[in-house]
PDB file of C-alpha atoms in Angstrom:
ATOM      1  CA  MET A   1     264.494-128.712 -72.108  1.00 76.00           C
ATOM      2  CA  ALA A   2     267.862-127.595 -73.205  1.00 81.00           C
ATOM      3  CA  ASN A   3     268.011-123.795 -73.993  1.00 90.00           C
ATOM      4  CA  ILE A   4     269.917-124.093 -77.456  1.00 93.00           C
ATOM      5  CA  ARG A   5     269.291-122.780 -80.997  1.00 94.00           C
ATOM      6  CA  PRO A   6     267.529-125.202 -83.339  1.00 95.00           C
ATOM      7  CA  LEU A   7     269.665-126.388 -86.245  1.00 95.00           C
ATOM      8  CA  ASN A   8     268.769-126.465 -89.845  1.00 95.00           C
ATOM      9  CA  GLU A   9     267.994-129.929 -91.262  1.00 95.00           C
ATOM     10  CA  GLU A  10     271.544-130.580 -92.757  1.00 96.00           C
ATOM     11  CA  LEU A  11     273.306-129.527 -89.578  1.00 96.00           C
ATOM     12  CA  GLN A  12     270.847-131.617 -87.425  1.00 96.00           C
ATOM     13  CA  LYS A  13     271.810-134.676 -89.551  1.00 96.00           C
ATOM     14  CA  VAL A  14     275.568-133.824 -88.835  1.00 96.00           C
ATOM     15  CA  ALA A  15     274.856-133.447 -85.060  1.00 96.00           C
ATOM     16  CA  ILE A  16     273.321-136.835 -84.909  1.00 96.00           C
ATOM     17  CA  GLU A  17     276.065-138.448 -86.862  1.00 95.00           C
ATOM     18  CA  LEU A  18     278.301-137.049 -84.222  1.00 94.00           C
ATOM     19  CA  GLY A  19     276.367-138.843 -81.606  1.00 95.00           C
ATOM     20  CA  GLU A  20     273.675-136.282 -80.563  1.00 94.00           C
ATOM     21  CA  VAL A  21     270.328-137.783 -79.488  1.00 94.00           C
ATOM     22  CA  PRO A  22     267.947-134.834 -79.458  1.00 92.00           C
ATOM     23  CA  SER A  23     265.728-136.503 -76.664  1.00 93.00           C
ATOM     24  CA  ARG A  24     268.581-136.973 -74.348  1.00 93.00           C
ATOM     25  CA  LEU A  25     270.385-133.545 -74.897  1.00 94.00           C
ATOM     26  CA  ALA A  26     268.900-131.962 -71.748  1.00 95.00           C
ATOM     27  CA  ASP A  27     270.236-134.933 -69.612  1.00 95.00           C
ATOM     28  CA  ASP A  28     273.714-134.840 -71.302  1.00 94.00           C
ATOM     29  CA  LEU A  29     273.905-131.083 -70.502  1.00 96.00           C
ATOM     30  CA  ALA A  30     272.754-131.698 -66.992  1.00 96.00           C
ATOM     31  CA  ALA A  31     275.484-134.277 -66.500  1.00 95.00           C
ATOM     32  CA  LEU A  32     278.116-131.979 -67.628  1.00 96.00           C
ATOM     33  CA  LYS A  33     276.860-129.172 -65.428  1.00 97.00           C
ATOM     34  CA  GLU A  34     276.848-131.543 -62.453  1.00 97.00           C
ATOM     35  CA  TRP A  35     280.472-132.394 -63.060  1.00 97.00           C
ATOM     36  CA  ILE A  36     281.491-128.810 -63.433  1.00 98.00           C
ATOM     37  CA  HIS A  37     279.815-127.837 -60.027  1.00 97.00           C
ATOM     38  CA  GLN A  38     281.758-130.692 -58.328  1.00 97.00           C
ATOM     39  CA  GLN A  39     285.171-129.393 -59.403  1.00 96.00           C
ATOM     40  CA  PRO A  40     286.396-127.102 -56.681  1.00 97.00           C
ATOM     41  CA  HIS A  41     289.027-125.388 -58.899  1.00 97.00           C
ATOM     42  CA  LEU A  42     286.757-124.734 -61.932  1.00 97.00           C
ATOM     43  CA  ARG A  43     284.646-121.619 -62.493  1.00 98.00           C
ATOM     44  CA  ALA A  44     283.134-122.233 -65.916  1.00 98.00           C
ATOM     45  CA  ASN A  45     280.303-120.943 -68.175  1.00 97.00           C
ATOM     46  CA  THR A  46     277.504-123.273 -67.668  1.00 97.00           C
ATOM     47  CA  ASP A  47     274.986-121.868 -70.324  1.00 97.00           C
ATOM     48  CA  ASP A  48     273.516-124.631 -72.496  1.00 97.00           C
ATOM     49  CA  GLN A  49     274.593-123.084 -75.737  1.00 97.00           C
ATOM     50  CA  PHE A  50     278.202-122.954 -74.662  1.00 97.00           C
ATOM     51  CA  LEU A  51     278.361-126.492 -73.344  1.00 98.00           C
ATOM     52  CA  VAL A  52     276.550-128.095 -76.189  1.00 97.00           C
ATOM     53  CA  ALA A  53     279.400-126.794 -78.316  1.00 97.00           C
ATOM     54  CA  PHE A  54     281.831-128.943 -76.312  1.00 97.00           C
ATOM     55  CA  LEU A  55     279.555-132.021 -76.620  1.00 97.00           C
ATOM     56  CA  ARG A  56     279.272-131.635 -80.338  1.00 96.00           C
ATOM     57  CA  GLY A  57     282.984-130.793 -80.788  1.00 95.00           C
ATOM     58  CA  CYS A  58     283.917-133.947 -78.785  1.00 95.00           C
ATOM     59  CA  LYS A  59     281.539-136.150 -80.667  1.00 94.00           C
ATOM     60  CA  TYR A  60     279.430-136.528 -77.485  1.00 94.00           C
ATOM     61  CA  SER A  61     282.208-138.130 -75.346  1.00 94.00           C
ATOM     62  CA  LEU A  62     281.500-136.806 -71.959  1.00 94.00           C
ATOM     63  CA  GLU A  63     284.902-137.527 -70.668  1.00 94.00           C
ATOM     64  CA  ARG A  64     286.567-135.750 -73.733  1.00 95.00           C
ATOM     65  CA  ALA A  65     284.114-132.699 -73.273  1.00 96.00           C
ATOM     66  CA  LYS A  66     285.174-132.464 -69.507  1.00 96.00           C
ATOM     67  CA  SER A  67     288.848-132.566 -70.354  1.00 94.00           C
ATOM     68  CA  LYS A  68     288.413-129.865 -72.965  1.00 96.00           C
ATOM     69  CA  ILE A  69     286.366-127.584 -70.589  1.00 97.00           C
ATOM     70  CA  ASP A  70     289.031-127.954 -67.977  1.00 95.00           C
ATOM     71  CA  ARG A  71     291.859-127.082 -70.354  1.00 94.00           C
ATOM     72  CA  TYR A  72     289.834-124.252 -71.894  1.00 97.00           C
ATOM     73  CA  PHE A  73     289.314-122.378 -68.555  1.00 97.00           C
ATOM     74  CA  THR A  74     292.761-123.496 -67.279  1.00 95.00           C
ATOM     75  CA  MET A  75     294.530-121.684 -70.176  1.00 95.00           C
ATOM     76  CA  LYS A  76     292.157-118.820 -69.842  1.00 96.00           C
ATOM     77  CA  SER A  77     293.568-118.245 -66.300  1.00 96.00           C
ATOM     78  CA  LYS A  78     297.061-119.153 -66.919  1.00 94.00           C
ATOM     79  CA  PHE A  79     297.547-117.007 -70.097  1.00 95.00           C
ATOM     80  CA  PRO A  80     295.134-114.174 -69.925  1.00 96.00           C
ATOM     81  CA  GLU A  81     297.184-112.136 -72.358  1.00 96.00           C
ATOM     82  CA  LEU A  82     296.124-114.596 -74.912  1.00 97.00           C
ATOM     83  CA  PHE A  83     292.870-116.304 -73.800  1.00 97.00           C
ATOM     84  CA  GLY A  84     291.391-114.197 -71.115  1.00 96.00           C
ATOM     85  CA  PRO A  85     288.537-111.645 -71.426  1.00 95.00           C
ATOM     86  CA  ILE A  86     288.982-108.878 -73.980  1.00 97.00           C
ATOM     87  CA  ASP A  87     288.190-105.223 -73.319  1.00 97.00           C
ATOM     88  CA  VAL A  88     286.054-104.384 -76.375  1.00 97.00           C
ATOM     89  CA  ASP A  89     286.467-100.737 -75.731  1.00 98.00           C
ATOM     90  CA  ASN A  90     290.225-100.765 -75.784  1.00 98.00           C
ATOM     91  CA  PRO A  91     291.157 -98.730 -78.916  1.00 98.00           C
ATOM     92  CA  ARG A  92     294.046-101.133 -79.634  1.00 98.00           C
ATOM     93  CA  VAL A  93     291.666-104.015 -79.867  1.00 98.00           C
ATOM     94  CA  ARG A  94     289.457-102.050 -82.326  1.00 98.00           C
ATOM     95  CA  GLU A  95     292.463-100.913 -84.293  1.00 98.00           C
ATOM     96  CA  LEU A  96     293.792-104.447 -84.598  1.00 97.00           C
ATOM     97  CA  LEU A  97     290.325-105.838 -85.696  1.00 98.00           C
ATOM     98  CA  ARG A  98     289.908-103.135 -88.292  1.00 97.00           C
ATOM     99  CA  THR A  99     293.311-103.995 -89.951  1.00 97.00           C
ATOM    100  CA  GLY A 100     291.587-107.185 -91.182  1.00 97.00           C
ATOM    101  CA  THR A 101     294.380-109.352 -89.875  1.00 97.00           C
ATOM    102  CA  TRP A 102     291.896-112.022 -88.748  1.00 96.00           C
ATOM    103  CA  LEU A 103     288.650-112.737 -90.350  1.00 95.00           C
ATOM    104  CA  TYR A 104     285.765-115.292 -90.446  1.00 97.00           C
ATOM    105  CA  LEU A 105     283.955-115.250 -93.728  1.00 98.00           C
ATOM    106  CA  PRO A 106     280.155-115.042 -93.756  1.00 97.00           C
ATOM    107  CA  THR A 107     279.309-118.035 -95.971  1.00 98.00           C
ATOM    108  CA  PRO A 108     280.705-121.530 -95.188  1.00 98.00           C
ATOM    109  CA  LEU A 109     282.317-123.662 -97.696  1.00 97.00           C
ATOM    110  CA  ASN A 110     279.670-125.201 -99.973  1.00 95.00           C
ATOM    111  CA  GLU A 111     277.104-123.085 -98.219  1.00 94.00           C
ATOM    112  CA  ASN A 112     276.589-125.498 -95.338  1.00 94.00           C
ATOM    113  CA  GLY A 113     280.003-126.898 -94.653  1.00 96.00           C
ATOM    114  CA  PRO A 114     283.034-125.699 -92.607  1.00 97.00           C
ATOM    115  CA  ARG A 115     283.491-122.079 -91.674  1.00 98.00           C
ATOM    116  CA  ILE A 116     286.424-120.391 -93.391  1.00 98.00           C
ATOM    117  CA  GLY A 117     288.884-118.271 -91.447  1.00 97.00           C
ATOM    118  CA  ILE A 118     291.711-116.030 -92.871  1.00 97.00           C
ATOM    119  CA  MET A 119     294.673-114.667 -91.270  1.00 96.00           C
ATOM    120  CA  ARG A 120     296.826-111.964 -93.076  1.00 96.00           C
ATOM    121  CA  SER A 121     299.621-111.311 -90.838  1.00 90.00           C
ATOM    122  CA  GLY A 122     301.328-108.608 -92.908  1.00 94.00           C
ATOM    123  CA  LEU A 123     298.538-106.207 -92.174  1.00 96.00           C
ATOM    124  CA  TYR A 124     299.507-105.014 -88.571  1.00 97.00           C
ATOM    125  CA  SER A 125     302.482-103.024 -87.652  1.00 96.00           C
ATOM    126  CA  VAL A 126     305.003-105.093 -85.625  1.00 96.00           C
ATOM    127  CA  ASP A 127     306.373-101.758 -84.249  1.00 97.00           C
ATOM    128  CA  LYS A 128     303.024-101.191 -82.652  1.00 97.00           C
ATOM    129  CA  PHE A 129     301.474-104.482 -81.872  1.00 97.00           C
ATOM    130  CA  SER A 130     302.945-107.704 -80.301  1.00 97.00           C
ATOM    131  CA  ALA A 131     301.922-111.174 -81.596  1.00 96.00           C
ATOM    132  CA  GLU A 132     300.213-111.760 -78.334  1.00 97.00           C
ATOM    133  CA  GLU A 133     297.849-108.783 -78.912  1.00 97.00           C
ATOM    134  CA  VAL A 134     296.973-110.077 -82.350  1.00 97.00           C
ATOM    135  CA  MET A 135     296.286-113.621 -80.990  1.00 97.00           C
ATOM    136  CA  HIS A 136     294.235-112.215 -78.218  1.00 98.00           C
ATOM    137  CA  VAL A 137     291.773-110.463 -80.659  1.00 98.00           C
ATOM    138  CA  ALA A 138     291.775-113.738 -82.774  1.00 97.00           C
ATOM    139  CA  HIS A 139     290.791-115.725 -79.796  1.00 97.00           C
ATOM    140  CA  ALA A 140     287.951-113.158 -78.944  1.00 97.00           C
ATOM    141  CA  LEU A 141     286.582-113.751 -82.596  1.00 97.00           C
ATOM    142  CA  GLN A 142     287.016-117.570 -82.005  1.00 97.00           C
ATOM    143  CA  GLU A 143     285.088-117.375 -78.699  1.00 97.00           C
ATOM    144  CA  ILE A 144     282.208-115.578 -80.468  1.00 97.00           C
ATOM    145  CA  SER A 145     282.258-118.298 -83.000  1.00 96.00           C
ATOM    146  CA  LEU A 146     282.079-120.881 -80.319  1.00 96.00           C
ATOM    147  CA  LEU A 147     278.881-119.289 -79.038  1.00 96.00           C
ATOM    148  CA  GLU A 148     277.143-118.571 -82.251  1.00 96.00           C
ATOM    149  CA  ASP A 149     278.529-120.457 -85.108  1.00 97.00           C
ATOM    150  CA  ASP A 150     276.929-123.872 -85.570  1.00 97.00           C
ATOM    151  CA  HIS A 151     278.714-124.397 -88.923  1.00 97.00           C
ATOM    152  CA  ALA A 152     282.122-124.013 -87.244  1.00 97.00           C
ATOM    153  CA  ILE A 153     280.985-126.213 -84.289  1.00 96.00           C
ATOM    154  CA  LEU A 154     279.528-129.002 -86.315  1.00 97.00           C
ATOM    155  CA  GLN A 155     281.415-128.867 -89.566  1.00 97.00           C
ATOM    156  CA  GLY A 156     284.760-127.447 -88.496  1.00 96.00           C
ATOM    157  CA  VAL A 157     286.995-124.625 -89.507  1.00 97.00           C
ATOM    158  CA  ILE A 158     289.177-124.263 -92.556  1.00 97.00           C
ATOM    159  CA  PHE A 159     291.966-121.897 -91.923  1.00 96.00           C
ATOM    160  CA  ILE A 160     294.004-119.858 -94.712  1.00 97.00           C
ATOM    161  CA  GLY A 161     297.059-117.993 -93.749  1.00 96.00           C
ATOM    162  CA  ASP A 162     297.985-115.344 -96.176  1.00 97.00           C
ATOM    163  CA  PHE A 163     301.542-114.106 -95.955  1.00 96.00           C
ATOM    164  CA  GLU A 164     301.414-111.318 -98.505  1.00 94.00           C
ATOM    165  CA  LYS A 165     302.990-108.131 -97.147  1.00 94.00           C
ATOM    166  CA  ALA A 166     304.292-110.089 -94.135  1.00 95.00           C
ATOM    167  CA  THR A 167     307.965-109.434 -93.181  1.00 94.00           C
ATOM    168  CA  MET A 168     310.676-111.255 -91.285  1.00 94.00           C
ATOM    169  CA  ALA A 169     309.779-109.080 -88.323  1.00 95.00           C
ATOM    170  CA  HIS A 170     306.376-110.662 -88.278  1.00 95.00           C
ATOM    171  CA  MET A 171     307.965-114.080 -88.488  1.00 93.00           C
ATOM    172  CA  MET A 172     310.243-113.265 -85.607  1.00 92.00           C
ATOM    173  CA  GLN A 173     307.345-112.528 -83.373  1.00 93.00           C
ATOM    174  CA  MET A 174     306.209-116.113 -83.701  1.00 90.00           C
ATOM    175  CA  THR A 175     308.242-117.576 -80.846  1.00 90.00           C
ATOM    176  CA  PRO A 176     308.228-121.282 -80.084  1.00 89.00           C
ATOM    177  CA  SER A 177     306.572-120.485 -76.720  1.00 90.00           C
ATOM    178  CA  LEU A 178     303.653-118.610 -78.260  1.00 93.00           C
ATOM    179  CA  MET A 179     303.186-121.280 -81.063  1.00 90.00           C
ATOM    180  CA  LYS A 180     303.009-124.050 -78.532  1.00 90.00           C
ATOM    181  CA  LYS A 181     300.354-122.337 -76.490  1.00 93.00           C
ATOM    182  CA  MET A 182     298.258-121.545 -79.663  1.00 92.00           C
ATOM    183  CA  THR A 183     298.607-125.113 -80.995  1.00 91.00           C
ATOM    184  CA  VAL A 184     297.744-126.652 -77.656  1.00 90.00           C
ATOM    185  CA  HIS A 185     294.820-124.340 -77.212  1.00 93.00           C
ATOM    186  CA  SER A 186     293.541-125.280 -80.663  1.00 93.00           C
ATOM    187  CA  GLU A 187     293.804-128.951 -80.323  1.00 90.00           C
ATOM    188  CA  GLU A 188     293.273-129.671 -76.827  1.00 91.00           C
ATOM    189  CA  ALA A 189     290.954-126.770 -75.385  1.00 95.00           C
ATOM    190  CA  VAL A 190     288.719-125.521 -78.243  1.00 96.00           C
ATOM    191  CA  PRO A 191     285.859-127.641 -79.585  1.00 95.00           C
ATOM    192  CA  LEU A 192     286.183-126.178 -83.101  1.00 92.00           C
ATOM    193  CA  ARG A 193     287.694-128.879 -85.180  1.00 86.00           C
ATOM    194  CA  PRO A 194     290.307-127.655 -87.547  1.00 90.00           C
ATOM    195  CA  LYS A 195     289.628-129.359 -90.963  1.00 94.00           C
ATOM    196  CA  ALA A 196     292.448-127.968 -92.972  1.00 95.00           C
ATOM    197  CA  GLN A 197     295.090-125.186 -92.844  1.00 96.00           C
ATOM    198  CA  HIS A 198     296.190-123.663 -96.128  1.00 97.00           C
ATOM    199  CA  PHE A 199     299.160-121.248 -96.433  1.00 96.00           C
ATOM    200  CA  ILE A 200     299.583-118.942 -99.420  1.00 97.00           C
ATOM    201  CA  ASN A 201     301.923-116.092-100.565  1.00 96.00           C
ATOM    202  CA  THR A 202     304.624-117.541 -98.182  1.00 95.00           C
ATOM    203  CA  ILE A 203     307.850-115.611 -97.679  1.00 93.00           C
ATOM    204  CA  ALA A 204     311.378-116.758 -96.916  1.00 87.00           C
ATOM    205  CA  GLY A 205     310.804-116.666 -93.090  1.00 85.00           C
ATOM    206  CA  PHE A 206     307.821-119.016 -93.344  1.00 89.00           C
ATOM    207  CA  GLU A 207     309.566-122.294 -93.601  1.00 90.00           C
ATOM    208  CA  PRO A 208     311.491-122.235 -90.271  1.00 88.00           C
ATOM    209  CA  ILE A 209     308.267-121.273 -88.589  1.00 87.00           C
ATOM    210  CA  PHE A 210     306.259-124.005 -90.209  1.00 88.00           C
ATOM    211  CA  ASN A 211     309.004-126.607 -89.349  1.00 88.00           C
ATOM    212  CA  MET A 212     308.798-125.346 -85.776  1.00 86.00           C
ATOM    213  CA  VAL A 213     305.145-125.685 -85.375  1.00 88.00           C
ATOM    214  CA  LYS A 214     304.344-128.696 -87.403  1.00 90.00           C
ATOM    215  CA  PRO A 215     305.938-131.289 -84.773  1.00 89.00           C
ATOM    216  CA  MET A 216     303.771-129.697 -82.015  1.00 86.00           C
ATOM    217  CA  MET A 217     300.662-130.653 -83.832  1.00 87.00           C
ATOM    218  CA  SER A 218     298.950-134.163 -83.715  1.00 87.00           C
ATOM    219  CA  ALA A 219     299.620-136.503 -86.606  1.00 90.00           C
ATOM    220  CA  LYS A 220     296.065-136.013 -87.840  1.00 89.00           C
ATOM    221  CA  GLN A 221     296.364-132.312 -87.890  1.00 89.00           C
ATOM    222  CA  GLN A 222     299.829-132.439 -89.605  1.00 89.00           C
ATOM    223  CA  LYS A 223     298.043-134.296 -92.604  1.00 92.00           C
ATOM    224  CA  ARG A 224     295.800-131.312 -92.969  1.00 90.00           C
ATOM    225  CA  LEU A 225     298.484-128.823 -93.803  1.00 93.00           C
ATOM    226  CA  TYR A 226     298.647-127.387 -97.282  1.00 94.00           C
ATOM    227  CA  VAL A 227     301.432-124.995 -98.333  1.00 94.00           C
ATOM    228  CA  HIS A 228     300.533-123.366-101.744  1.00 95.00           C
ATOM    229  CA  GLY A 229     303.339-120.735-101.961  1.00 91.00           C
ATOM    230  CA  ASN A 230     302.204-118.181-104.520  1.00 92.00           C
ATOM    231  CA  LYS A 231     300.015-120.627-106.418  1.00 92.00           C
ATOM    232  CA  MET A 232     296.450-119.370-105.961  1.00 93.00           C
ATOM    233  CA  ASP A 233     295.289-121.955-108.377  1.00 94.00           C
ATOM    234  CA  SER A 234     296.380-124.663-105.995  1.00 95.00           C
ATOM    235  CA  LEU A 235     294.309-123.156-103.165  1.00 96.00           C
ATOM    236  CA  ILE A 236     291.249-122.688-105.402  1.00 96.00           C
ATOM    237  CA  LYS A 237     291.286-126.486-106.173  1.00 95.00           C
ATOM    238  CA  GLU A 238     290.578-126.894-102.365  1.00 95.00           C
ATOM    239  CA  ILE A 239     288.425-123.899-101.751  1.00 97.00           C
ATOM    240  CA  PRO A 240     286.556-122.710-104.918  1.00 97.00           C
ATOM    241  CA  LEU A 241     287.037-118.958-105.720  1.00 97.00           C
ATOM    242  CA  LYS A 242     283.470-118.035-104.935  1.00 97.00           C
ATOM    243  CA  TYR A 243     284.065-118.733-101.172  1.00 98.00           C
ATOM    244  CA  LEU A 244     286.880-116.290-100.951  1.00 98.00           C
ATOM    245  CA  PRO A 245     286.333-112.561-100.270  1.00 97.00           C
ATOM    246  CA  LYS A 246     285.746-110.158-103.197  1.00 97.00           C
ATOM    247  CA  GLU A 247     289.365-108.845-102.754  1.00 96.00           C
ATOM    248  CA  TYR A 248     290.550-112.286-103.818  1.00 96.00           C
ATOM    249  CA  GLY A 249     288.168-112.343-106.755  1.00 96.00           C
ATOM    250  CA  GLY A 250     285.549-114.214-104.864  1.00 97.00           C
ATOM    251  CA  GLU A 251     282.010-113.675-103.784  1.00 97.00           C
ATOM    252  CA  ASN A 252     282.147-114.240-100.053  1.00 98.00           C
ATOM    253  CA  GLY A 253     281.757-110.757 -98.881  1.00 96.00           C
ATOM    254  CA  SER A 254     284.200-107.733 -98.922  1.00 97.00           C
ATOM    255  CA  VAL A 255     286.792-107.238 -96.302  1.00 97.00           C
ATOM    256  CA  GLU A 256     285.299-103.917 -95.327  1.00 97.00           C
ATOM    257  CA  GLU A 257     281.876-105.416 -94.829  1.00 97.00           C
ATOM    258  CA  ILE A 258     283.339-108.408 -92.806  1.00 98.00           C
ATOM    259  CA  ILE A 259     285.235-106.033 -90.527  1.00 98.00           C
ATOM    260  CA  ALA A 260     282.079-103.871 -89.991  1.00 98.00           C
ATOM    261  CA  GLU A 261     280.155-106.881 -89.047  1.00 97.00           C
ATOM    262  CA  TRP A 262     282.630-108.100 -86.570  1.00 97.00           C
ATOM    263  CA  ASP A 263     283.011-104.526 -85.135  1.00 97.00           C
ATOM    264  CA  LYS A 264     279.287-104.837 -84.305  1.00 97.00           C
ATOM    265  CA  LYS A 265     279.706-108.280 -82.871  1.00 97.00           C
ATOM    266  CA  LEU A 266     282.210-106.888 -80.402  1.00 97.00           C
ATOM    267  CA  ASP A 267     279.644-104.281 -79.095  1.00 98.00           C
ATOM    268  CA  GLN A 268     277.150-107.007 -78.840  1.00 98.00           C
ATOM    269  CA  TYR A 269     279.433-109.234 -76.759  1.00 98.00           C
ATOM    270  CA  ARG A 270     280.547-106.383 -74.361  1.00 98.00           C
ATOM    271  CA  ASP A 271     278.616-107.685 -71.350  1.00 97.00           C
ATOM    272  CA  TYR A 272     279.576-111.367 -72.198  1.00 97.00           C
ATOM    273  CA  PHE A 273     283.261-110.550 -71.991  1.00 97.00           C
ATOM    274  CA  LYS A 274     282.844-108.674 -68.835  1.00 97.00           C
ATOM    275  CA  ARG A 275     281.024-111.570 -67.373  1.00 97.00           C
ATOM    276  CA  SER A 276     283.658-114.038 -68.612  1.00 96.00           C
ATOM    277  CA  ALA A 277     286.169-112.400 -66.115  1.00 96.00           C
ATOM    278  CA  GLU A 278     284.489-114.569 -63.469  1.00 96.00           C
ATOM    279  CA  TRP A 279     285.526-117.824 -65.219  1.00 98.00           C
ATOM    280  CA  GLY A 280     288.734-119.697 -65.062  1.00 97.00           C
ATOM    281  CA  THR A 281     290.697-122.158 -62.653  1.00 96.00           C
ATOM    282  CA  ASP A 282     292.192-121.865 -59.187  1.00 96.00           C
ATOM    283  CA  GLU A 283     295.168-124.263 -59.428  1.00 92.00           C
ATOM    284  CA  LYS A 284     295.437-124.168 -55.486  1.00 93.00           C
ATOM    285  CA  LEU A 285     292.045-125.823 -55.340  1.00 94.00           C
ATOM    286  CA  ARG A 286     292.646-128.506 -58.131  1.00 94.00           C
ATOM    287  CA  PRO A 287     292.246-131.991 -56.789  1.00 91.00           C
ATOM    288  CA  GLY A 288     295.369-134.144 -57.005  1.00 82.00           C
ATOM    289  CA  LYS A 289     298.766-133.050 -58.094  1.00 76.00           C
ATOM    290  CA  ALA A 290     299.285-129.417 -59.176  1.00 72.00           C
ATOM    291  CA  ILE A 291     300.084-128.636 -62.857  1.00 71.00           C
ATOM    292  CA  ASP A 292     303.691-127.915 -63.622  1.00 66.00           C
ATOM    293  CA  PHE A 293     303.286-125.388 -66.211  1.00 68.00           C
ATOM    294  CA  GLU A 294     306.868-124.640 -66.797  1.00 65.00           C
ATOM    295  CA  SER A 295     307.603-128.188 -67.884  1.00 60.00           C
ATOM    296  CA  LEU A 296     304.246-128.491 -69.787  1.00 60.00           C
ATOM    297  CA  PHE A 297     304.960-125.539 -71.947  1.00 64.00           C
ATOM    298  CA  GLY A 298     308.719-125.392 -72.103  1.00 57.00           C
ATOM    299  CA  ILE A 299     310.078-125.480 -75.594  1.00 42.00           C
ATOM    300  CA  ASP A 300     310.765-129.240 -75.490  1.00 39.00           C
ATOM    301  CA  GLY A 301     307.668-130.077 -73.504  1.00 40.00           C
ATOM    302  CA  SER A 302     303.993-130.685 -74.433  1.00 42.00           C
ATOM    303  CA  PHE A 303     300.811-130.086 -72.654  1.00 42.00           C
ATOM    304  CA  ARG A 304     300.111-133.520 -71.417  1.00 44.00           C
ATOM    305  CA  LYS A 305     296.691-134.732 -70.461  1.00 44.00           C
ATOM    306  CA  LEU A 306     295.168-133.181 -67.288  1.00 43.00           C
ATOM    307  CA  ASP A 307     293.686-135.647 -64.743  1.00 42.00           C
ATOM    308  CA  VAL A 308     290.008-134.993 -64.954  1.00 39.00           C
ATOM    309  CA  ASP A 309     287.751-136.854 -62.355  1.00 36.00           C
TER     310      ASP A 309
END
């Protein structure tokens, strides 16, 4: 029997629509674990709850799930400053979390729909923190969501980028190399499907960054980008006001409460992140041709498909 959380009735229907056959779930997970154990280069989390997220996020394509798992741990080893285990006891991690730069809101859209995430890039000091540190904390929250948020896994994630208080210095931290890594990780490694990305309170430096990142994305994701400028009414047509935090005039928790909840979660996941230091890839042991990371992640390159046996 698979060791996973039961889903509520509506989410179970979504899982079945994605291809889940409850009576076959244990066998599907066993097949995925067997494949992982056969890969000499791969050290991966094989907990049922972790693996089922990849099956569901890949609409039960075993081959797609294998590919994403490989990429997930490949990027964890290659770019630990972004995707490696986080030290929850590092004061800088806690300070960044408490700025509220990254938040996942407590109630999903329409109560049982996609999870809503907000990035408010103007809230951290560019003189003190790098964009890599900010993204590292964001990835830690994302990884926790991957482990425990069935709405995010099955219904996807809606992202809001709020650039109020952001400066040109914040924009300059978003280098092409960093943006490519984040885009590839989001589309090719993480099984949390982005449903839409909304940008509000945009500033003068936003447009060149947006125009740089957009071509890095798949055609499907490019169609899910919405730039609202300073028009909150435009955003609210897509995300009703009640699903935004109280600070935005909504009912979806206060920023202070949300930060406090995620602060507790980091404590709860302390042992998990220590354990995750064991996971990753050893490219010297990868079957077949080694990955040329320089060409794959050069400004003009893209992360091509890994050969997954």
